[in-house]
Coordinates of C-alpha atoms in Angstrom, one line a residue:
X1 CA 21.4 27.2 48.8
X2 CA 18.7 26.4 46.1
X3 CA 15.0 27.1 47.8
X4 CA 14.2 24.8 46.2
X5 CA 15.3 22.2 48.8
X6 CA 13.8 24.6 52.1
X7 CA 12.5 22.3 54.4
X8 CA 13.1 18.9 52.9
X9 CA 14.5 15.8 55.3
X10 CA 17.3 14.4 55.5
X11 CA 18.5 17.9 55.9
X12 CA 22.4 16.9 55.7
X13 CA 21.9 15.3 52.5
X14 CA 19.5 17.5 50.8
X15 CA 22.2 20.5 51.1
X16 CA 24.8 18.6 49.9
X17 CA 22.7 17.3 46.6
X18 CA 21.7 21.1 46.2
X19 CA 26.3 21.5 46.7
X20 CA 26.4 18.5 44.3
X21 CA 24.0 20.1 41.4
X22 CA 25.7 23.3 41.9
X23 CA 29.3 22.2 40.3
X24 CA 29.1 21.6 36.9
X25 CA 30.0 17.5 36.3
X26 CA 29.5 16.4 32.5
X27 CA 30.9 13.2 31.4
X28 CA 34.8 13.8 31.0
X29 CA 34.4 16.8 32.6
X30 CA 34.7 15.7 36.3
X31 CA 37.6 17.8 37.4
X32 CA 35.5 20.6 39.5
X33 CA 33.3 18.2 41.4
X34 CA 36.3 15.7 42.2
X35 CA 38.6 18.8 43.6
X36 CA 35.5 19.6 45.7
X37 CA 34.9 15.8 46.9
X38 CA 38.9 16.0 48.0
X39 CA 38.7 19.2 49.5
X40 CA 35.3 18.2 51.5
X41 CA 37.5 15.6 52.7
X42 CA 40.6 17.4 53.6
X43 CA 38.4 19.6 55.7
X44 CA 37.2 16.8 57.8
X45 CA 40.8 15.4 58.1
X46 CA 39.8 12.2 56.4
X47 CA 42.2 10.2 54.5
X48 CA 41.6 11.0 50.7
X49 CA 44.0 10.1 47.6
X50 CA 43.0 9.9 43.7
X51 CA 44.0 6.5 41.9
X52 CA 45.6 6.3 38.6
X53 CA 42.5 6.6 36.7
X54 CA 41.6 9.8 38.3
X55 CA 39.1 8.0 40.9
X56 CA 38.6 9.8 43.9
X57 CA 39.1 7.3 47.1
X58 CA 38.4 8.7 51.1
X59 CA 38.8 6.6 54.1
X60 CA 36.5 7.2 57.2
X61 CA 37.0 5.8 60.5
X62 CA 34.9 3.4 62.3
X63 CA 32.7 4.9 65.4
X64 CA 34.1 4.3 68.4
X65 CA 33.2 0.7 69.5
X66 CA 32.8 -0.2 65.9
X67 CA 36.4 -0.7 64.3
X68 CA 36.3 -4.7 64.3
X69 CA 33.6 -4.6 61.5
X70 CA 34.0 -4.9 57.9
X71 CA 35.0 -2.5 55.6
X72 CA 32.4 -1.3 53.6
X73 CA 32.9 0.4 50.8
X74 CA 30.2 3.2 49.4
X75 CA 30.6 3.8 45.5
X76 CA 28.9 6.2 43.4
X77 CA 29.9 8.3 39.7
X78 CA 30.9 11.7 39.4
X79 CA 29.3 12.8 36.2
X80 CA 26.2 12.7 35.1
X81 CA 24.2 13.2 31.5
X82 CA 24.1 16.6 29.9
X83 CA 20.7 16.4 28.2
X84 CA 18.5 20.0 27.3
X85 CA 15.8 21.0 25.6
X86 CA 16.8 22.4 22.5
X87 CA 15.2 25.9 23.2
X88 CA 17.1 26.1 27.0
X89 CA 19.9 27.7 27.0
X90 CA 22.7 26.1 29.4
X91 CA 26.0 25.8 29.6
X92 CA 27.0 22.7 31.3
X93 CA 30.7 23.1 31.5
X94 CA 30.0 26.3 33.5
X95 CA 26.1 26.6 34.4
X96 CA 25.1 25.2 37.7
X97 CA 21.7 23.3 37.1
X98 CA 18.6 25.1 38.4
X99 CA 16.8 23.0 40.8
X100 CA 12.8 22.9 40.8
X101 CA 9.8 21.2 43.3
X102 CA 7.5 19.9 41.2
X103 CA 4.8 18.4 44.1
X104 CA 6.4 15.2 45.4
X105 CA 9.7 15.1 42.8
X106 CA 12.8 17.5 42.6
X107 CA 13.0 18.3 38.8
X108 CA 15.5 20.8 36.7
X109 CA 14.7 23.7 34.3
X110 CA 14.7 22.3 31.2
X111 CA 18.4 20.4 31.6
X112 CA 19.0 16.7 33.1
X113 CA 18.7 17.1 36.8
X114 CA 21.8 14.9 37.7
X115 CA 19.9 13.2 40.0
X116 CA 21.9 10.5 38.1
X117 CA 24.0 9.6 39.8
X118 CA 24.3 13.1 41.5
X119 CA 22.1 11.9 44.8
X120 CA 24.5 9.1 45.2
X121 CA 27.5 11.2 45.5
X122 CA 25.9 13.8 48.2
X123 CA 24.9 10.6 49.9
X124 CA 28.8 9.9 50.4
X125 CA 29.4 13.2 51.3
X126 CA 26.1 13.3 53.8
X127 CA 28.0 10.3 55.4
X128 CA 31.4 11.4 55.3
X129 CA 30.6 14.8 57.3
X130 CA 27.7 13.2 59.3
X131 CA 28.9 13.1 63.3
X132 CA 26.1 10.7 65.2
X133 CA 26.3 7.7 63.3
X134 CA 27.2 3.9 63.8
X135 CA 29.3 2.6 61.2
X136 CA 32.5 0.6 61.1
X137 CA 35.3 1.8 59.0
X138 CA 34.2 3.1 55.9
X139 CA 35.5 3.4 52.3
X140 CA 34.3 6.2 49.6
X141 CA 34.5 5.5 46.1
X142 CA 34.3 8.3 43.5
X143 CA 34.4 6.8 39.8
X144 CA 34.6 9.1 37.0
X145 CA 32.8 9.1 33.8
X146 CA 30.4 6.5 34.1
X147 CA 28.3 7.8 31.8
X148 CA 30.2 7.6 28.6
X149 CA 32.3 4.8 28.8
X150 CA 32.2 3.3 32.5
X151 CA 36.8 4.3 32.6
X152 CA 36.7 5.3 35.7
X153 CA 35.6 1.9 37.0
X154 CA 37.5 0.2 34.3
X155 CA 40.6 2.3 35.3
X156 CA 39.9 1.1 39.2
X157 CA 43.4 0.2 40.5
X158 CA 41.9 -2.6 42.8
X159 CA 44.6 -2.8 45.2
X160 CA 43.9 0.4 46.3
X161 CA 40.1 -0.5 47.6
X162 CA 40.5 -2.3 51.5
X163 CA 36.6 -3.0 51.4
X164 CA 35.4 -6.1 50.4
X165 CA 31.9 -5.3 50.8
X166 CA 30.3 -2.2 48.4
X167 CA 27.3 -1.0 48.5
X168 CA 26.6 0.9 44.8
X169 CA 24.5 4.0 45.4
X170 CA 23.4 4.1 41.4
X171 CA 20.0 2.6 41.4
X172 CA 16.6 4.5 40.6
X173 CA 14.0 2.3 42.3
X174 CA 13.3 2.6 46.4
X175 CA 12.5 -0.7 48.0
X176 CA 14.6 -2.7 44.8
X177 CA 17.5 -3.9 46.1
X178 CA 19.8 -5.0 42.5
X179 CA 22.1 -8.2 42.9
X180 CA 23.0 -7.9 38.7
X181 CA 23.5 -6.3 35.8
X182 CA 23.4 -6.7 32.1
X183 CA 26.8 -6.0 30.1
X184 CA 26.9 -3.7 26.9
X185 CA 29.2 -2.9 23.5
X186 CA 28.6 0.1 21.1
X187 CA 28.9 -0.6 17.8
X188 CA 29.7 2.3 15.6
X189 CA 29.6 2.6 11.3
X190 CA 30.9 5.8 9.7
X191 CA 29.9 6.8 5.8
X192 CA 32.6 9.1 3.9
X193 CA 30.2 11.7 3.0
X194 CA 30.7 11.8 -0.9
X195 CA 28.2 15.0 -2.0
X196 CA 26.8 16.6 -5.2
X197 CA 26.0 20.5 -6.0
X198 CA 22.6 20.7 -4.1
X199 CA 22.3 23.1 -7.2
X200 CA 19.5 25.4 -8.2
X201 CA 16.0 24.9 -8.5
X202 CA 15.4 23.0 -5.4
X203 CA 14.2 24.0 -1.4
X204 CA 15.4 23.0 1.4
X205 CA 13.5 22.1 4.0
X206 CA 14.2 21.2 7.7
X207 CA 12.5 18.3 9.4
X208 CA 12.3 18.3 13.0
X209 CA 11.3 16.0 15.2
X210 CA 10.6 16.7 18.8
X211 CA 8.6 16.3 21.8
X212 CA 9.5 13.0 22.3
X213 CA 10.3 11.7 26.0
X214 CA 13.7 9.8 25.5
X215 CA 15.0 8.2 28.6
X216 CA 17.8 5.3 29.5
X217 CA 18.7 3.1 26.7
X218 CA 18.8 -0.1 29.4
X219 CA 16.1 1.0 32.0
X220 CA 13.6 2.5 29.3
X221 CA 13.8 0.4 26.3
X222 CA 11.2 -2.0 27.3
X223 CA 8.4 1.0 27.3
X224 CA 8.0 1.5 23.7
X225 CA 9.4 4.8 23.6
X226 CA 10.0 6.6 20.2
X227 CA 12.8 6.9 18.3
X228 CA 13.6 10.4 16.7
X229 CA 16.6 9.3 14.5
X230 CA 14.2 6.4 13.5
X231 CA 11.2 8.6 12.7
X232 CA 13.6 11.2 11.0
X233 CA 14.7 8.5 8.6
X234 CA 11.0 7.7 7.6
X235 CA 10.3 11.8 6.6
X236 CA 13.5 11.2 4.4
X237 CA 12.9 8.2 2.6
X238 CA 9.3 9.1 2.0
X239 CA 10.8 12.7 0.7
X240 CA 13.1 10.7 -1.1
X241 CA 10.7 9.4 -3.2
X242 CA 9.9 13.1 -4.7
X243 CA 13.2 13.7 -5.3
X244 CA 14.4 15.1 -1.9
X245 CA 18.1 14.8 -1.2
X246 CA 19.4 14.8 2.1
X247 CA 21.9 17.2 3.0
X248 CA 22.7 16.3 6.4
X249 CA 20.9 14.5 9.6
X250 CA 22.0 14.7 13.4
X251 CA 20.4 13.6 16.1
X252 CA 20.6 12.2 19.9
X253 CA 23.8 13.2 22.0
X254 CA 24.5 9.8 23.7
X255 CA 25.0 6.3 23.4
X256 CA 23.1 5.5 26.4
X257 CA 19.9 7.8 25.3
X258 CA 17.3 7.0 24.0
X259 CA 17.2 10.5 21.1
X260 CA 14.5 12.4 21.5
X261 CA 15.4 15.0 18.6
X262 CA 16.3 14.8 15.4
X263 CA 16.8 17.4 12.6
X264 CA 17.4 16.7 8.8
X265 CA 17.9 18.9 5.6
X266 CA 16.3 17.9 2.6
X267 CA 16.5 19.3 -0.5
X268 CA 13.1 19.0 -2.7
X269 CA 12.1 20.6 -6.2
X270 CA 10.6 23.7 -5.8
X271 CA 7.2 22.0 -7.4
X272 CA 7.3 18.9 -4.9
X273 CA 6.9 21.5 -1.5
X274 CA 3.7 21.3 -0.6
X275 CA 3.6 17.6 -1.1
X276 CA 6.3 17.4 0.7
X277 CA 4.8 19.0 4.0
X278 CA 1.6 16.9 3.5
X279 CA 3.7 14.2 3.3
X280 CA 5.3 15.1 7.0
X281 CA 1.8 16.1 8.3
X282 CA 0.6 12.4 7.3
X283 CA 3.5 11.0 8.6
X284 CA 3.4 13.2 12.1
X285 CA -0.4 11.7 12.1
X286 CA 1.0 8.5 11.9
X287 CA 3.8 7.7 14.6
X288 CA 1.4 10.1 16.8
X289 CA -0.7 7.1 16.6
X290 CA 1.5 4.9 17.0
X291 CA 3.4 6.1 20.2
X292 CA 0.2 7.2 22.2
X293 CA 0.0 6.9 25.5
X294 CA 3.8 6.5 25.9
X295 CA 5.0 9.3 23.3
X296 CA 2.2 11.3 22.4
X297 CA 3.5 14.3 22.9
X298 CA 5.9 14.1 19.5
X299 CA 5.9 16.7 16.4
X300 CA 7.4 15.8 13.1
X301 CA 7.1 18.6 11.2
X302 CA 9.4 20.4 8.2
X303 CA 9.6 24.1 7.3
X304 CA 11.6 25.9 4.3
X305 CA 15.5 26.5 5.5
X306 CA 17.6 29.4 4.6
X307 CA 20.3 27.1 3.0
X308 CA 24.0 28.7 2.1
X309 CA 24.4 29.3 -2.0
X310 CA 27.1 26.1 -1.8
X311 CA 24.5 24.1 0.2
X312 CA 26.0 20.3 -0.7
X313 CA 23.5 17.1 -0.8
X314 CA 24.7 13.2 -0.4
X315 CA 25.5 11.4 -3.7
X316 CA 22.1 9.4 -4.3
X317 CA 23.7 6.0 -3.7
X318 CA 25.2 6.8 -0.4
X319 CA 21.9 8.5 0.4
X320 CA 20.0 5.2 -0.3
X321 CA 22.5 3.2 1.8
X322 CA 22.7 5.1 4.4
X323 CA 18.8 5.2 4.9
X324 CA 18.3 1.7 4.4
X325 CA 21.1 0.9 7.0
X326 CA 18.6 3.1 9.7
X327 CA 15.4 1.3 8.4
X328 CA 16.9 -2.2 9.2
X329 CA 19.0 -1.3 12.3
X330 CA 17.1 -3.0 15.2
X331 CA 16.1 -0.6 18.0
X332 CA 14.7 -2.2 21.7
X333 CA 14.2 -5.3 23.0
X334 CA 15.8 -8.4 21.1
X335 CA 15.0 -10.9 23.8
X336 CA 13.1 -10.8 27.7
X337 CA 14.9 -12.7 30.0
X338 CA 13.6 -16.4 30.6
X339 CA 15.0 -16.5 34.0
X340 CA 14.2 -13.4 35.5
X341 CA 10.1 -12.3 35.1
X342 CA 10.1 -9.1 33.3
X343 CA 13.5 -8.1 32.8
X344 CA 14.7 -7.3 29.3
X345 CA 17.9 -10.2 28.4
X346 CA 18.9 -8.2 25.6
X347 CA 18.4 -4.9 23.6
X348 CA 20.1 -2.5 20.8
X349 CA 19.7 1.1 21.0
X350 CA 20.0 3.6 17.6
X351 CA 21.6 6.0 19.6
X352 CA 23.0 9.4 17.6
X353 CA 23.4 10.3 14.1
X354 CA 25.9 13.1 13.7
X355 CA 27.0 14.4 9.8
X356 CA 30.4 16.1 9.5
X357 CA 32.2 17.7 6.8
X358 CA 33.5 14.4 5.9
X359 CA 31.3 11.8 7.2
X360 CA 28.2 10.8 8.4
X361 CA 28.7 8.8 12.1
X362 CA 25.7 6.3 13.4
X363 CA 26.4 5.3 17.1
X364 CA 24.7 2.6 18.3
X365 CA 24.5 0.3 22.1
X366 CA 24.1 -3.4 22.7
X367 CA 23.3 -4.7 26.1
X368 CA 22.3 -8.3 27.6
X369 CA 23.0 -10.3 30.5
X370 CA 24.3 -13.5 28.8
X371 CA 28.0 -12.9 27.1
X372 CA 27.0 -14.8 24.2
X373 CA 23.8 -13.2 23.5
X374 CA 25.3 -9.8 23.4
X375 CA 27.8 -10.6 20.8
X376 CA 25.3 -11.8 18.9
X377 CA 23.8 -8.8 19.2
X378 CA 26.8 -7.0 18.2
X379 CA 27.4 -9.4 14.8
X380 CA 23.7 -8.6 13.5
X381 CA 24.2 -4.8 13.6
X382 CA 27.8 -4.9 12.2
X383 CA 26.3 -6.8 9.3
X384 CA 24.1 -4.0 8.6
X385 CA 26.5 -1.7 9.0
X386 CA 28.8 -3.4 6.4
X387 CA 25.9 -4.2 3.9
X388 CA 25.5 -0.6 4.1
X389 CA 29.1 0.2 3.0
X390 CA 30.2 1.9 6.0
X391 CA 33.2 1.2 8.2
X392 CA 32.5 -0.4 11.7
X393 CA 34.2 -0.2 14.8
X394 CA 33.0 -1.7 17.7
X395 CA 34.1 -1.3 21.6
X396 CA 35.6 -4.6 24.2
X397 CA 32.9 -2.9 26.6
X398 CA 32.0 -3.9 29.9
X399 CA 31.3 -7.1 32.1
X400 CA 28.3 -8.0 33.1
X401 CA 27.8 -8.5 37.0
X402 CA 26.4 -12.3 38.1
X403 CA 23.8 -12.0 40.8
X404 CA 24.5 -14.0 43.7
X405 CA 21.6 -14.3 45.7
X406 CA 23.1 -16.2 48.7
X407 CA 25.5 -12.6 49.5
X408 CA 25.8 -12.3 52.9
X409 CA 25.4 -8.3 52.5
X410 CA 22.1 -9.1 50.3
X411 CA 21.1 -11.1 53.1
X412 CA 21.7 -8.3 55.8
X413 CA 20.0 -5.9 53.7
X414 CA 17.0 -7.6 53.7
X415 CA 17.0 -7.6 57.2
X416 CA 17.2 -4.0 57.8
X417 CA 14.7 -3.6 54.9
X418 CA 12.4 -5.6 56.6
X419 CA 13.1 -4.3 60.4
X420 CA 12.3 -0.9 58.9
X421 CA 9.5 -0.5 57.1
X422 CA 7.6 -4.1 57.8
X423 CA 8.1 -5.3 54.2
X424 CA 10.5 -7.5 52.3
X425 CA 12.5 -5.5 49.5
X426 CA 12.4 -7.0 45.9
X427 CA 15.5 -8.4 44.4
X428 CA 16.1 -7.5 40.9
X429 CA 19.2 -7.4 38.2
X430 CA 18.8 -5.0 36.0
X431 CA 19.0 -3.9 32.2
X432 CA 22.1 -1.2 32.4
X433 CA 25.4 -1.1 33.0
X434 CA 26.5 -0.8 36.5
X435 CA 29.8 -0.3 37.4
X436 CA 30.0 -3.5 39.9
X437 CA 30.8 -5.6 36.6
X438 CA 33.5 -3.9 36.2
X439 CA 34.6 -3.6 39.9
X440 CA 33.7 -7.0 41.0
X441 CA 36.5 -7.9 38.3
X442 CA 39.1 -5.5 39.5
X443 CA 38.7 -6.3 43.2
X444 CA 38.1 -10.8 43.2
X445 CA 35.6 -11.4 46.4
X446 CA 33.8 -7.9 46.5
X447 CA 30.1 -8.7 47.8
X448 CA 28.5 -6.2 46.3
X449 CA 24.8 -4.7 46.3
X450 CA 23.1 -1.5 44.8
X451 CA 20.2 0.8 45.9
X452 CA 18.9 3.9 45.5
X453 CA 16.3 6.6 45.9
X454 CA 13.3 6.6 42.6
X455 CA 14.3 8.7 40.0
X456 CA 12.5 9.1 36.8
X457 CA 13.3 9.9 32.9
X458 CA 16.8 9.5 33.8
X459 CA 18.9 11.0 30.8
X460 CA 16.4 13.3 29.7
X461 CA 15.6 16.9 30.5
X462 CA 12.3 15.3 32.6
X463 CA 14.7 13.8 34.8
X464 CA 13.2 14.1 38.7
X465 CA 13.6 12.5 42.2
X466 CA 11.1 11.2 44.5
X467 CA 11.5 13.3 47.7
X468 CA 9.9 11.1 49.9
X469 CA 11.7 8.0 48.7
X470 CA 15.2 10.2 49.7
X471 CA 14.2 9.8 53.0
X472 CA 13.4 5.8 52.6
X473 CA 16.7 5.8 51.4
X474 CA 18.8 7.2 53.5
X475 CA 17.2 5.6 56.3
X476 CA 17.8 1.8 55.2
X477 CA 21.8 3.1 54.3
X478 CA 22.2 3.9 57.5
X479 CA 20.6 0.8 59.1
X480 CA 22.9 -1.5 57.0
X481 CA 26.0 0.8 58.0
X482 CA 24.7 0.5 61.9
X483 CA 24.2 -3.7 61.6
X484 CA 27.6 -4.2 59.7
X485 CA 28.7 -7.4 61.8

């Protein structure tokens, strides 16, 4: 067991995150973890089958006295966001992820933590093997790649779920208790990379951008964070002005993060070099400025590349497009809620940039609250996409989930909240895409809520947990399990 959970309370559910981080769980790579939720459940004799989508489902008993109360179901992911630095070497189809203390959070060595929606999952394990508590009967629900496309919950066969009451275990701020969620589409436009003879007479120089925080492209896009496939696209249109030709650009890994990296190779005549690193410097300079507080830790800098003799550069026309397309596309908020006092309504997120031997892919994410307003959303960066010449494809998505704050369960919530720690818990909806959309459609009448521990830079290698907001937690869970009427 990782030291670095020794002495931490609950000590049940501590041990089984430290079990949890130790299987490796990437998106679409869920196998190990789910064989180890069944097993954990076959151990305990508890009733455990997988759905047709590959969901896990278990079945607890109620305590004794307590099997006239509602079902309640407890529903978290199994996979969670494989995000390093780019100097940490990991393997995350194989590598367990090294768990650090870092004062009052839980952190990772250089990697995601998982924390996402990793403590949510022990949680349901914590439960399932915990001996002394009150609870009627219980429900588990396991869904499966949440993180890259939300199928497990959209695969949910709802007849199989007995609950009618679930309690989402995939929100990041203790004392929040979140009654909605916004809805989301990617939108996707791919270039045939058409290429010219870099030829001779030129260097080619590799522009980096680092050092930037990245983060959740719902829960962070209101902070002002920076984008590196943004900034990456202002070194190569300024180079572009020299002469530089772009060879190739990649940069974020997923739709739902915010990049925080981004490399491109340029190709500038040998005379143009050294105005072409002043060039960067100024520019480095410049968005340094611009992001401080929030990003000021970001580097934009360009060095001379060892570049194969057959080293190919984008014809100039599809270079010009394709830069102007990332100059126009729309990254962060769109529009702040008018109902809801400081949520974000609706945002678009400039995702990743990835160049292949026979395209150039930009992935892109929509989200809002209000159907309408999200394919709106969608329409103005399809447009840019096909002024730009490149082929679109766009995704159905997922639901948005309607708060409903007269929910009986919201309404016992607040009751324990209260009971426990003298304070009334805030009601919120929330700017990402929660699975109870998606499951409120799949099983009609669910009263659902969601809660969680605090987590921080979620999707980002400064991912970390609050340790003493575990505790908070897992206290008010098991106060709503010990009131269920």
């Amino acid at each position: 067991m990782s030291e670095a959970i020794n002495g931490l309370k609950p000590e049940i559910l501590w041990e089984k995150f430290a079990e949890v981080t130790g299987i490796p769980r990437p998106s679409k790579h869920e196998e190990k973890i789910a064989a180890h939720v069944v097993a954990t459940a076959q151990r305990l004799s508890l009733e455990v089958f997988r759905d047709a989508g590959g969901n896990v489902v278990v079945r607890k008993p109620a305590s004794p006295g307590r099997e006239q109360v509602a079902p309640i179901c407890l529903q978290s992911h199994l996979d969670m966001v494989a995000e390093k630095n780019a100097e940490k070497v990991h393997d995350f189809l194989n590598d367990p992820i090294q768990l650090l203390r870092n004062g009052p959070y839980l952190t990772a060595n250089g990697t995601t933590l998982g924390a996402d929606n990793g403590i949510g999952v022990a949680t349901s394990l914590a439960i399932m093997a915990s001996n002394d508590l009150e609870h009627g009967p219980l429900e588990f629900l396991f869904t499966l790649d949440e993180e890259t496309g939300l199928t497990g919950a959209q695969n949910l066969d709802g007849s199989k779920i007995q609950s009618r009451i679930l309690l989402n275990l995939d929100s990041e701020d203790e004392g929040v208790i979140f009654v909605g969620c916004a809805g989301g589409r990617d939108s996707l436009g791919r270039w045939e990379a058409r290429r010219d003879a870099a030829g001779s007479g030129g260097v080619a120089l590799l522009l980096s951008v680092k050092g930037l925080r990245g983060g959740h492209s719902g829960l962070d896009i209101d902070k002002g964070l920076g984008n590196a496939i943004k900034i990456a696209n202002r070194a190569v249109r300024m180079l572009a002005g020299i002469g530089g030709r772009l060879a190739r650009i990649d940069g974020g890994n997923m739709r739902n993060a915010i990049p925080r990296e981004c490399e491109a190779v340029v190709v500038i005549p040998a005379d143009a070099v050294a105005q072409a690193k002043e060039m960067v410097s100024r520019l480095e300079k410049a968005v340094r400025n611009e992001l401080t507080p929030v990003d000021a830790g970001v580097t934009v800098t360009c060095a001379e590349a060892d570049a194969p003799s057959d080293l190919a550069v984008l014809e100039p026309e599809l270079q010009e497009k394709l830069c102007r397309a990332i100059s126009a596309m729309p990254h962060g908020v769109l529009q702040m809620s008018r109902d809801i006092a400081g949520l974000v309504e609706t945002s678009t997120n400039t995702a990743v940039i990835k160049t292949e031997a026979s395209s150039i892919t930009l992935i892109t994410s929509q989200r809002s609250s209000i159907g309408s307003r999200l394919d709106e959303a969608v329409e103005s960066v399809v447009s840019i996409f096909e002024l730009g010449g490149a082929q679109v494809e766009t995704s159905h998505g997922y639901p948005g989930w309607k708060p409903d704050l007269d929910s009986p369960i919201l309404q016992q919530a607040k009751a324990c909240y209260q009971s426990l720690f003298g304070k009334e818990p805030k009601v919120e909806a929330i700017h990402a895409g929660l699975e109870c959309g998606i499951i409120g459609e799949r099983v009609p009448g669910m009263d659902m809520i969601s809660f969680g521990p605090t987590l921080e830079a979620v999707h980002s290698p400064d991912e970390r947990i609050e340790i003493e907001s575990v505790g908070k937690f897992w206290e008010f869970l098991k106060e709503i399990l010990r009131t269920a009427k």
